[in-house]
Coordinates of C-alpha atoms in Angstrom, one line a residue:
Chain B
M22 CA -1.8 -20.2 -23.8
A23 CA 0.0 -22.6 -21.5
K24 CA -2.3 -23.9 -18.7
G25 CA -1.1 -23.4 -15.2
A26 CA 1.3 -20.5 -15.8
D27 CA 0.3 -17.1 -14.6
L28 CA -2.0 -15.3 -17.1
T29 CA -2.5 -11.6 -17.6
L30 CA -4.9 -9.6 -19.7
I31 CA -4.3 -5.9 -20.3
N32 CA -7.3 -4.2 -21.8
G33 CA -8.5 -7.7 -22.8
Q34 CA -5.3 -8.8 -24.6
F35 CA -2.9 -11.4 -23.3
C36 CA 0.2 -9.3 -22.4
K37 CA 2.5 -8.9 -19.4
D38 CA 3.9 -5.4 -19.9
V39 CA 2.6 -1.8 -19.3
S40 CA 4.0 1.4 -20.8
V41 CA 6.4 3.4 -18.6
G42 CA 4.0 6.3 -19.1
N43 CA 1.3 4.5 -17.2
R44 CA 0.1 6.7 -14.3
G45 CA -0.3 3.6 -12.1
L46 CA 3.5 3.4 -12.2
A47 CA 4.2 7.1 -12.2
Y48 CA 1.9 8.1 -9.4
G49 CA 0.1 5.1 -8.1
D50 CA -2.9 6.6 -9.9
G51 CA -5.2 3.6 -9.8
L52 CA -6.9 0.9 -7.7
F53 CA -6.7 -2.9 -7.2
E54 CA -8.6 -5.9 -5.9
T55 CA -7.3 -9.4 -5.0
I56 CA -9.9 -12.1 -5.2
L57 CA -9.7 -15.7 -4.0
V58 CA -10.5 -18.4 -6.6
R59 CA -11.7 -21.9 -5.3
D60 CA -12.9 -24.6 -7.6
F61 CA -12.5 -22.2 -10.5
R62 CA -14.9 -19.8 -8.9
P63 CA -14.0 -16.3 -7.8
L64 CA -15.2 -15.6 -4.2
W65 CA -17.5 -12.5 -3.9
L66 CA -16.5 -11.1 -7.2
D67 CA -19.5 -8.7 -7.3
D68 CA -18.6 -7.3 -3.9
H69 CA -15.0 -6.7 -5.1
L70 CA -16.2 -5.1 -8.3
A71 CA -18.6 -2.9 -6.4
R72 CA -15.7 -1.6 -4.2
L73 CA -13.6 -1.1 -7.3
V74 CA -16.4 1.0 -8.9
S75 CA -16.8 3.0 -5.8
G76 CA -13.0 3.7 -5.6
A77 CA -13.0 4.6 -9.3
K78 CA -15.8 7.1 -8.8
Q79 CA -13.8 8.7 -5.9
L80 CA -10.7 9.0 -8.1
N81 CA -12.8 9.8 -11.2
I82 CA -11.3 6.9 -13.3
P83 CA -13.9 5.4 -15.7
C84 CA -14.4 1.7 -15.0
D85 CA -16.4 -0.7 -17.1
V86 CA -17.5 -3.6 -15.0
A87 CA -18.8 -5.7 -17.9
E88 CA -15.4 -5.6 -19.5
L89 CA -13.7 -6.6 -16.2
K90 CA -16.2 -9.5 -15.7
R91 CA -15.4 -10.7 -19.3
D92 CA -11.7 -10.6 -18.5
C93 CA -12.1 -12.5 -15.3
A94 CA -14.3 -15.2 -17.0
R95 CA -11.8 -15.6 -19.8
L96 CA -8.8 -16.1 -17.4
L97 CA -10.8 -18.5 -15.2
G98 CA -11.7 -20.5 -18.3
D99 CA -8.1 -20.7 -19.5
F100 CA -6.5 -21.4 -16.1
S101 CA -5.9 -25.0 -15.1
E102 CA -5.5 -24.6 -11.3
P103 CA -8.7 -24.7 -9.3
A104 CA -7.2 -22.7 -6.4
A105 CA -5.9 -19.3 -7.4
A106 CA -5.7 -15.6 -6.8
L107 CA -7.2 -13.2 -9.3
K108 CA -5.9 -9.7 -9.3
I109 CA -7.6 -6.7 -10.9
V110 CA -5.8 -3.4 -11.3
I111 CA -7.3 -0.4 -13.0
T112 CA -5.1 2.7 -13.7
R113 CA -5.9 6.1 -15.3
G114 CA -3.6 4.9 -18.1
A115 CA -0.9 6.9 -19.8
S116 CA -0.9 10.7 -20.0
M117 CA 1.3 13.7 -20.6
R118 CA 4.0 14.5 -18.0
G119 CA 2.6 16.0 -14.8
Y120 CA 0.1 15.2 -12.1
T121 CA -2.9 16.6 -14.0
P122 CA -5.1 13.7 -15.0
H123 CA -6.2 15.0 -18.4
A124 CA -6.2 13.1 -21.7
A125 CA -5.6 9.7 -20.1
R126 CA -7.2 6.5 -21.3
P127 CA -7.9 4.1 -18.4
E128 CA -6.2 0.7 -18.5
R129 CA -7.3 -2.5 -16.9
I130 CA -5.0 -5.3 -15.9
V131 CA -6.4 -8.7 -14.8
S132 CA -4.2 -11.5 -13.9
I133 CA -4.5 -15.0 -12.3
A134 CA -1.9 -17.1 -10.5
A135 CA -2.0 -20.3 -8.5
Y136 CA -2.5 -19.8 -4.8
T137 CA -2.6 -22.3 -1.9
Q138 CA -4.4 -21.7 1.3
N139 CA -2.6 -22.3 4.6
R140 CA -5.2 -23.6 7.1
Q141 CA -2.8 -23.7 10.0
L142 CA -3.0 -20.0 10.9
W143 CA -6.8 -20.2 10.8
D144 CA -6.7 -23.0 13.3
D145 CA -3.8 -22.0 15.6
G146 CA -4.1 -18.2 15.5
I147 CA -1.4 -15.7 14.8
A148 CA 1.0 -13.4 16.6
V149 CA 0.6 -9.8 15.5
A150 CA 3.2 -7.0 15.9
V151 CA 2.3 -3.3 16.4
C152 CA 4.0 -1.6 13.5
Q153 CA 6.2 1.4 14.0
T154 CA 5.0 2.6 10.6
Q155 CA 1.7 4.4 11.2
L156 CA -1.1 5.2 8.8
S157 CA -1.6 8.8 7.8
S158 CA -5.0 10.3 7.8
Q159 CA -6.4 11.1 4.4
P160 CA -10.3 11.1 4.3
K161 CA -10.2 11.6 0.5
L162 CA -8.6 8.2 0.0
A163 CA -9.9 6.3 3.1
G164 CA -11.7 3.1 2.5
I165 CA -10.7 2.6 -1.1
K166 CA -8.0 0.1 -2.3
H167 CA -5.8 2.5 -4.2
L168 CA -2.3 1.9 -5.5
N169 CA -0.5 4.2 -3.0
R170 CA 0.7 1.4 -0.6
L171 CA 4.1 2.5 0.6
E172 CA 2.9 2.6 4.2
Q173 CA 1.9 -1.1 3.9
V174 CA 5.2 -1.9 2.2
L175 CA 7.1 -0.4 5.1
A176 CA 4.9 -2.1 7.6
A177 CA 5.3 -5.5 5.9
E178 CA 9.0 -5.1 6.0
E179 CA 8.9 -4.6 9.8
I180 CA 6.5 -7.6 10.2
H181 CA 8.7 -9.9 8.1
R182 CA 11.9 -8.8 9.8
R183 CA 10.5 -9.3 13.3
G184 CA 9.0 -12.7 12.4
F185 CA 5.3 -11.9 12.9
H186 CA 2.4 -13.2 10.8
E187 CA 0.7 -9.8 10.6
G188 CA 1.1 -6.3 12.0
L189 CA -1.4 -3.7 13.3
M190 CA -1.3 -0.2 12.0
T191 CA -2.3 2.7 14.2
E192 CA -3.2 6.3 13.5
R193 CA -2.8 8.9 16.4
G194 CA -2.6 6.0 18.9
L195 CA -5.7 4.2 17.7
V196 CA -5.6 0.8 15.9
V197 CA -7.1 1.0 12.4
E198 CA -6.4 -2.3 10.7
G199 CA -3.7 -4.9 9.9
S200 CA -1.2 -4.3 7.1
R201 CA -3.3 -6.5 4.8
S202 CA -6.4 -7.2 6.9
N203 CA -9.1 -5.6 9.0
L204 CA -9.4 -6.0 12.7
F205 CA -12.1 -7.1 15.1
M206 CA -12.1 -7.4 18.9
V207 CA -14.8 -8.8 21.3
V208 CA -15.5 -7.0 24.6
G209 CA -18.5 -7.9 26.7
G210 CA -19.7 -10.1 23.9
I211 CA -19.9 -7.2 21.5
L212 CA -17.9 -7.2 18.3
F213 CA -15.9 -4.0 17.7
T214 CA -14.1 -2.9 14.6
P215 CA -12.4 0.4 14.0
S216 CA -13.8 3.2 11.9
L217 CA -12.3 3.7 8.4
S218 CA -13.3 7.3 7.9
R219 CA -9.8 8.7 8.1
C220 CA -7.7 5.8 6.7
G221 CA -7.7 2.1 6.1
V222 CA -9.3 -0.2 3.5
D223 CA -13.0 -1.1 3.7
G224 CA -12.4 -4.8 3.3
I225 CA -14.9 -7.1 1.6
M226 CA -14.3 -9.7 4.4
R227 CA -14.9 -7.0 7.1
Q228 CA -18.3 -6.2 5.4
R229 CA -19.2 -10.0 5.3
V230 CA -18.2 -10.5 9.0
L231 CA -20.4 -7.6 10.1
K232 CA -23.3 -8.9 8.0
H233 CA -23.0 -12.5 9.4
A234 CA -22.4 -11.3 12.9
N235 CA -25.6 -9.3 12.8
A236 CA -27.5 -12.2 11.2
L237 CA -26.3 -14.4 14.1
G238 CA -27.7 -11.9 16.6
L239 CA -24.3 -10.5 17.7
E240 CA -24.1 -6.9 18.5
T241 CA -21.5 -5.0 16.4
R242 CA -20.1 -1.5 16.8
I243 CA -17.8 0.7 14.7
K244 CA -15.6 2.3 17.4
E245 CA -12.0 3.5 17.7
F246 CA -9.8 1.8 20.3
G247 CA -6.1 1.6 21.2
V248 CA -3.6 -1.3 21.6
S249 CA -4.1 -1.6 25.3
A250 CA -7.9 -2.0 24.9
L251 CA -7.2 -4.6 22.2
C252 CA -4.8 -6.5 24.5
S253 CA -7.4 -6.7 27.3
A254 CA -10.2 -7.7 24.9
E255 CA -11.9 -11.2 25.4
E256 CA -10.8 -12.2 21.9
A257 CA -9.7 -10.6 18.6
F258 CA -9.1 -11.6 15.0
V259 CA -8.0 -10.2 11.7
C260 CA -9.6 -11.0 8.4
N261 CA -9.4 -10.5 4.7
S262 CA -11.1 -12.0 1.6
V263 CA -8.1 -14.2 0.7
F264 CA -7.2 -15.9 4.0
G265 CA -10.5 -15.5 5.8
I266 CA -10.3 -15.2 9.6
W267 CA -7.1 -15.5 11.6
P268 CA -7.7 -15.4 15.4
I269 CA -5.1 -13.4 17.3
S270 CA -3.2 -15.4 19.9
K271 CA -0.6 -12.8 20.7
V272 CA -0.2 -9.0 20.4
E273 CA 3.6 -8.4 20.6
C274 CA 4.4 -10.3 23.8
V275 CA 0.8 -10.3 25.3
H276 CA -1.0 -13.6 25.0
M277 CA -4.7 -13.7 24.0
Q278 CA -7.3 -16.4 24.1
I279 CA -8.8 -17.6 20.9
G280 CA -12.5 -17.3 21.9
P281 CA -15.9 -18.7 20.9
I282 CA -17.0 -15.7 18.8
S283 CA -14.0 -16.0 16.5
R284 CA -14.6 -19.8 16.2
L285 CA -18.3 -19.2 15.6
L286 CA -17.6 -16.7 12.8
Q287 CA -14.9 -19.1 11.3
R288 CA -17.6 -21.8 11.1
E289 CA -19.8 -19.4 9.2
F290 CA -17.0 -19.0 6.5
D291 CA -15.3 -22.4 6.6
T292 CA -16.9 -23.6 3.4
Y293 CA -15.8 -20.5 1.5
F294 CA -12.2 -20.8 2.4
Y295 CA -11.3 -24.4 3.3
L296 CA -13.9 -27.2 3.1
Chain N
M17 CA 17.3 5.1 -32.5
A18 CA 15.3 7.9 -34.0
K19 CA 16.6 11.4 -32.9
G20 CA 14.0 13.6 -31.3
A21 CA 11.5 11.0 -30.2
D22 CA 11.2 10.2 -26.5
L23 CA 13.7 7.7 -25.4
T24 CA 13.6 5.3 -22.5
L25 CA 16.2 3.0 -21.0
I26 CA 15.1 0.3 -18.6
N27 CA 18.0 -1.2 -16.7
G28 CA 20.2 0.2 -19.4
Q29 CA 18.3 -1.3 -22.4
F30 CA 16.2 0.7 -24.8
C31 CA 12.6 -0.4 -24.0
K32 CA 9.3 1.3 -23.1
D33 CA 7.5 -1.4 -21.1
V34 CA 7.7 -2.7 -17.5
S35 CA 6.3 -6.0 -16.2
V36 CA 2.8 -5.9 -14.5
G37 CA 4.6 -7.5 -11.5
N38 CA 6.6 -4.3 -11.0
R39 CA 6.1 -3.0 -7.4
G40 CA 6.2 0.5 -8.7
L41 CA 2.9 -0.2 -10.5
A42 CA 1.5 -2.5 -7.8
Y43 CA 2.2 -0.3 -4.7
G44 CA 4.0 2.9 -5.8
D45 CA 7.1 1.2 -4.3
G46 CA 9.8 3.5 -5.7
L47 CA 11.1 7.0 -6.3
F48 CA 11.5 9.5 -9.1
E49 CA 13.3 12.7 -10.2
T50 CA 12.5 15.1 -13.0
I51 CA 15.5 17.1 -14.3
L52 CA 15.6 20.0 -16.6
V53 CA 17.9 19.7 -19.6
R54 CA 19.2 22.8 -21.4
D55 CA 21.8 22.9 -24.1
F56 CA 22.0 19.1 -23.8
R57 CA 23.1 19.5 -20.1
P58 CA 21.1 18.2 -17.1
L59 CA 20.6 20.9 -14.5
W60 CA 21.9 20.0 -11.0
L61 CA 22.0 16.3 -11.8
D62 CA 24.2 15.5 -8.8
D63 CA 21.7 17.1 -6.4
H64 CA 18.9 15.1 -7.9
L65 CA 20.9 11.9 -7.6
A66 CA 21.8 12.7 -4.0
R67 CA 18.1 13.1 -3.2
L68 CA 17.3 9.9 -5.0
V69 CA 19.9 8.0 -3.0
S70 CA 18.7 9.4 0.2
G71 CA 15.1 8.4 -0.6
A72 CA 16.3 4.9 -1.7
K73 CA 18.1 4.5 1.6
Q74 CA 14.9 5.5 3.5
L75 CA 12.9 2.9 1.5
N76 CA 15.7 0.4 1.6
I77 CA 15.9 0.1 -2.3
P78 CA 19.4 -0.4 -3.6
C79 CA 20.4 2.4 -6.0
D80 CA 23.5 2.4 -8.2
V81 CA 24.4 6.1 -9.0
A82 CA 27.1 5.2 -11.5
E83 CA 24.6 3.2 -13.6
L84 CA 22.1 6.0 -13.5
K85 CA 24.7 8.5 -14.6
R86 CA 25.6 6.2 -17.5
D87 CA 22.0 5.9 -18.5
C88 CA 21.5 9.7 -18.4
A89 CA 24.7 10.4 -20.4
R90 CA 23.6 7.8 -23.0
L91 CA 20.2 9.4 -23.5
L92 CA 21.6 12.9 -23.6
G93 CA 24.0 11.7 -26.3
D94 CA 21.3 10.1 -28.4
F95 CA 18.7 12.9 -28.0
S96 CA 18.6 15.7 -30.6
E97 CA 16.6 18.3 -28.7
P98 CA 18.7 20.7 -26.6
A99 CA 15.8 21.5 -24.2
A100 CA 14.3 18.5 -22.6
A101 CA 13.1 16.9 -19.4
L102 CA 15.0 13.8 -18.0
K103 CA 13.0 11.5 -15.8
I104 CA 14.5 8.9 -13.5
V105 CA 12.3 6.3 -11.8
I106 CA 13.7 3.6 -9.5
T107 CA 11.4 0.9 -8.2
R108 CA 11.9 -2.1 -6.0
G109 CA 11.3 -4.2 -9.2
A110 CA 9.1 -7.3 -9.4
S111 CA 8.4 -9.6 -6.5
M112 CA 6.0 -12.3 -5.3
R113 CA 2.4 -11.2 -4.5
G114 CA 2.1 -9.2 -1.3
Y115 CA 3.5 -6.1 0.3
T116 CA 6.6 -7.7 1.8
P117 CA 9.6 -6.5 -0.2
H118 CA 11.6 -9.7 -0.3
A119 CA 13.3 -11.2 -3.3
A120 CA 12.8 -8.1 -5.5
R121 CA 15.5 -6.9 -8.0
P122 CA 15.4 -3.1 -8.2
E123 CA 14.7 -1.6 -11.6
R124 CA 15.7 1.8 -13.0
I125 CA 13.8 3.6 -15.7
V126 CA 15.4 6.7 -17.3
S127 CA 13.7 8.6 -20.0
I128 CA 14.0 11.9 -21.9
A129 CA 11.4 14.0 -23.8
A130 CA 11.5 17.4 -25.4
Y131 CA 10.4 20.2 -23.1
T132 CA 9.9 23.9 -23.7
Q133 CA 10.1 26.5 -20.9
N134 CA 7.3 29.1 -20.6
R135 CA 8.9 32.4 -19.5
Q136 CA 5.6 34.2 -19.2
L137 CA 4.7 32.9 -15.7
W138 CA 8.2 33.7 -14.5
D139 CA 7.7 37.3 -15.6
D140 CA 4.0 37.9 -14.8
G141 CA 3.6 35.7 -11.8
I142 CA 0.8 33.2 -11.1
A143 CA -2.6 32.7 -9.5
V144 CA -2.6 29.9 -6.9
A145 CA -5.6 28.1 -5.5
V146 CA -5.8 26.6 -2.0
C147 CA -6.5 23.0 -2.7
Q148 CA -9.3 21.2 -0.9
T149 CA -7.2 18.0 -1.0
Q150 CA -4.9 18.3 2.0
L151 CA -1.6 16.5 2.5
S152 CA -1.5 13.7 5.1
S153 CA 1.3 13.6 7.7
Q154 CA 3.7 10.7 7.3
P155 CA 7.1 11.4 8.7
K156 CA 8.5 8.1 7.3
L157 CA 7.9 9.4 3.8
A158 CA 8.3 13.2 4.3
G159 CA 10.9 14.9 2.1
I160 CA 11.5 12.1 -0.4
K161 CA 10.1 12.0 -3.9
H162 CA 8.3 8.6 -3.8
L163 CA 5.8 7.3 -6.2
N164 CA 2.7 7.5 -4.0
R165 CA 1.3 10.7 -5.5
L166 CA -2.5 10.4 -5.4
E167 CA -2.8 13.5 -3.2
Q168 CA -1.0 15.5 -5.9
V169 CA -3.1 14.0 -8.6
L170 CA -6.3 14.9 -6.8
A171 CA -4.9 18.4 -6.1
A172 CA -3.8 18.8 -9.8
E173 CA -7.3 17.9 -10.9
E174 CA -8.8 20.7 -8.7
I175 CA -6.2 23.2 -10.0
H176 CA -6.9 22.4 -13.6
R177 CA -10.7 22.4 -13.2
R178 CA -10.6 25.8 -11.4
G179 CA -8.2 27.3 -14.0
F180 CA -5.3 28.1 -11.6
H181 CA -1.6 27.8 -12.5
E182 CA -0.7 26.0 -9.2
G183 CA -2.3 25.1 -5.9
L184 CA -1.2 25.2 -2.3
M185 CA -1.5 22.1 -0.2
T186 CA -2.1 22.4 3.5
E187 CA -1.8 20.0 6.4
R188 CA -3.7 20.7 9.6
G189 CA -4.4 24.3 8.4
L190 CA -0.7 25.0 7.7
V191 CA 0.6 25.6 4.1
V192 CA 3.3 23.0 3.2
E193 CA 4.0 23.4 -0.5
G194 CA 2.5 23.6 -3.9
S195 CA 1.2 20.6 -5.8
R196 CA 4.4 20.4 -7.8
S197 CA 6.6 23.1 -6.1
N198 CA 7.9 24.4 -2.8
L199 CA 6.7 27.7 -1.3
F200 CA 8.4 30.8 0.0
M201 CA 7.1 34.0 1.5
V202 CA 8.7 37.3 2.6
V203 CA 7.7 39.0 5.8
G204 CA 9.8 41.8 7.3
G205 CA 12.4 41.2 4.7
I206 CA 12.9 37.6 6.0
L207 CA 12.4 34.6 3.7
F208 CA 10.2 31.9 5.2
T209 CA 9.5 28.4 3.9
P210 CA 7.5 25.7 5.6
S211 CA 9.0 22.7 7.4
L212 CA 8.9 19.4 5.5
S213 CA 9.3 17.1 8.6
R214 CA 5.7 15.8 8.4
C215 CA 5.0 15.8 4.7
G216 CA 6.1 17.5 1.4
V217 CA 9.0 17.1 -0.9
D218 CA 12.4 18.5 -0.2
G219 CA 12.8 20.2 -3.5
I220 CA 16.2 20.7 -5.2
M221 CA 15.2 24.3 -6.2
R222 CA 14.1 25.0 -2.6
Q223 CA 17.6 23.9 -1.4
R224 CA 19.2 26.2 -4.0
V225 CA 17.0 29.2 -3.1
L226 CA 17.9 28.8 0.6
K227 CA 21.6 28.6 -0.3
H228 CA 21.6 31.6 -2.7
A229 CA 19.4 33.7 -0.3
N230 CA 21.9 33.1 2.5
A231 CA 24.8 33.9 0.2
L232 CA 23.0 37.2 -0.7
G233 CA 22.8 38.1 3.0
L234 CA 19.0 37.4 3.2
E235 CA 17.8 35.9 6.5
T236 CA 15.9 32.6 6.0
R237 CA 13.7 30.7 8.4
I238 CA 12.0 27.3 8.2
K239 CA 8.7 28.0 9.8
E240 CA 5.1 26.8 9.5
F241 CA 2.4 29.4 8.5
G242 CA -1.2 29.4 7.4
V243 CA -2.9 30.8 4.3
S244 CA -3.9 34.1 6.0
A245 CA -0.2 34.8 6.9
L246 CA 0.7 34.0 3.3
C247 CA -1.9 36.4 2.0
S248 CA -0.6 39.3 4.1
A249 CA 3.0 38.6 3.3
E250 CA 5.1 41.2 1.4
E251 CA 5.7 38.8 -1.4
A252 CA 5.6 35.1 -2.1
F253 CA 6.7 32.6 -4.8
V254 CA 6.7 28.9 -5.6
C255 CA 9.7 27.1 -7.1
N256 CA 10.8 23.8 -8.6
S257 CA 13.8 22.7 -10.6
V258 CA 12.0 22.6 -13.9
F259 CA 10.3 26.0 -14.0
G260 CA 12.5 27.8 -11.6
I261 CA 10.7 30.6 -9.7
W262 CA 7.1 31.7 -10.2
P263 CA 6.1 34.8 -8.2
I264 CA 2.6 34.6 -6.7
S265 CA 0.4 37.5 -7.9
K266 CA -2.8 36.1 -6.4
V267 CA -3.9 33.6 -3.8
E268 CA -7.5 32.6 -4.6
C269 CA -9.1 36.1 -5.0
V270 CA -6.5 37.9 -2.9
H271 CA -4.0 40.0 -5.0
M272 CA -0.3 40.0 -4.0
Q273 CA 2.6 42.2 -5.1
I274 CA 5.5 40.7 -7.0
G275 CA 8.3 42.0 -4.8
P276 CA 12.0 42.8 -5.0
I277 CA 13.2 39.7 -3.2
S278 CA 11.4 37.4 -5.7
R279 CA 13.0 39.4 -8.6
L280 CA 16.4 39.4 -6.9
L281 CA 16.3 35.6 -6.6
Q282 CA 15.0 35.2 -10.1
R283 CA 18.0 37.1 -11.4
E284 CA 20.3 34.7 -9.5
F285 CA 18.8 31.8 -11.5
D286 CA 17.9 33.4 -14.8
T287 CA 20.8 31.9 -16.6
Y288 CA 20.0 28.4 -15.4
F289 CA 16.4 28.5 -16.8
Y290 CA 16.1 31.1 -19.5
L291 CA 19.1 33.0 -20.8

């Protein structure tokens, strides 16, 4: 296998194609994880696998963590680039025509590709749009990282077209998350992040930020808020487990300060992402 | 190419695999159609293609109808079974990592498989469940037949597990459609079907039923209603362009009469589906 080129294992075999009968393609019937690799090591792999297992339980797709770990280790051993992104997809596999998920044999797809971090946005902060595409409320799918991502695709198109770095997605007027990140704001020294009980992805980095903030003695609250509350916050940032923490310097045309709590939390995670 | 076996064309070439980088698999970033074939002829192909084009416009995926028609004609010519189901999938194709839909080359997947109609449910009617899985409201995706179908998969699992033929899906307490069909009820001799402005699929058979009902002098109304209104209706049925019209004889444990308007409309479509 050529070193450096993207590698993919499907059910443990080197391969880059899936059957047209795959329910991941037919219905988005599956889940995924994207994991940062630095110095040949996947960041927080166990947390990602735990979220995958929890999503698989919710969708009732069997998921063998030991096999996934073996696939990841094999790809990491064969890949020559120290900085990469590892992607895990599990689908319910192929089945007969129709939505009913009977007689399907689950399929796992693990791939790795070179990936370079861009530190500039971490340092300078980002401008975020407020997306016209809103999230829909679906408690049965909230939190998990499933393959039904058309809302995010439509939002990403808006963000790209309007020249923003990231976009915020709302549901019934309340901000839930970024198109590919979770959101935090600071008001009165307290760290707020929206609830994910109706929609949104329960990000691994969000979990880590909450844990570290608590360990640092910061008060944290899960609470819904709107765009205007965000704009008048002392500081705000978005985060995910690939880029880390990006402070928000602008929401649409409203400027925001990059504040001390964002910087404090960035220092907590600096070594994971950049040093 | 073996006659009788399922056939698939991907971008006009016989093939049964798609790349793992396909955005249909990664994000459900695409659309599909399922078309009944009888006596080697696809039923209402132009209507299906028109809906596909309209969905493609909404998702901003280029879609070449002439190519799709050529693919369909080729499969129909090569397939030995007179009764079949033709499936068209279009996806945005493969792209770089991430939700942003840039630099993707759209992909079309057309396949055919033998399919046998079951007339019994047309004659005897069906029992429908009320699914616990509800539809979420997303006006940007309402009406089109996109590949984000996890809600339908969860609903189908419920329906299968509980031993029903079909299940009704609600949104905020109002019935919208079946898991794989549209819904009609008759009250005071008027034919009602729910609005699809917030969610649901604008079915080809639903369009046909409305057209034929009007031509027959029946009054039709697009109007939202709940399960209790449905249960006390004079008659009700579900429909799609593969099975036609299934009268509802039971909603959960509530019995319903199969009425004259359902039978009248079935007679209108009998030749398309069964004779």
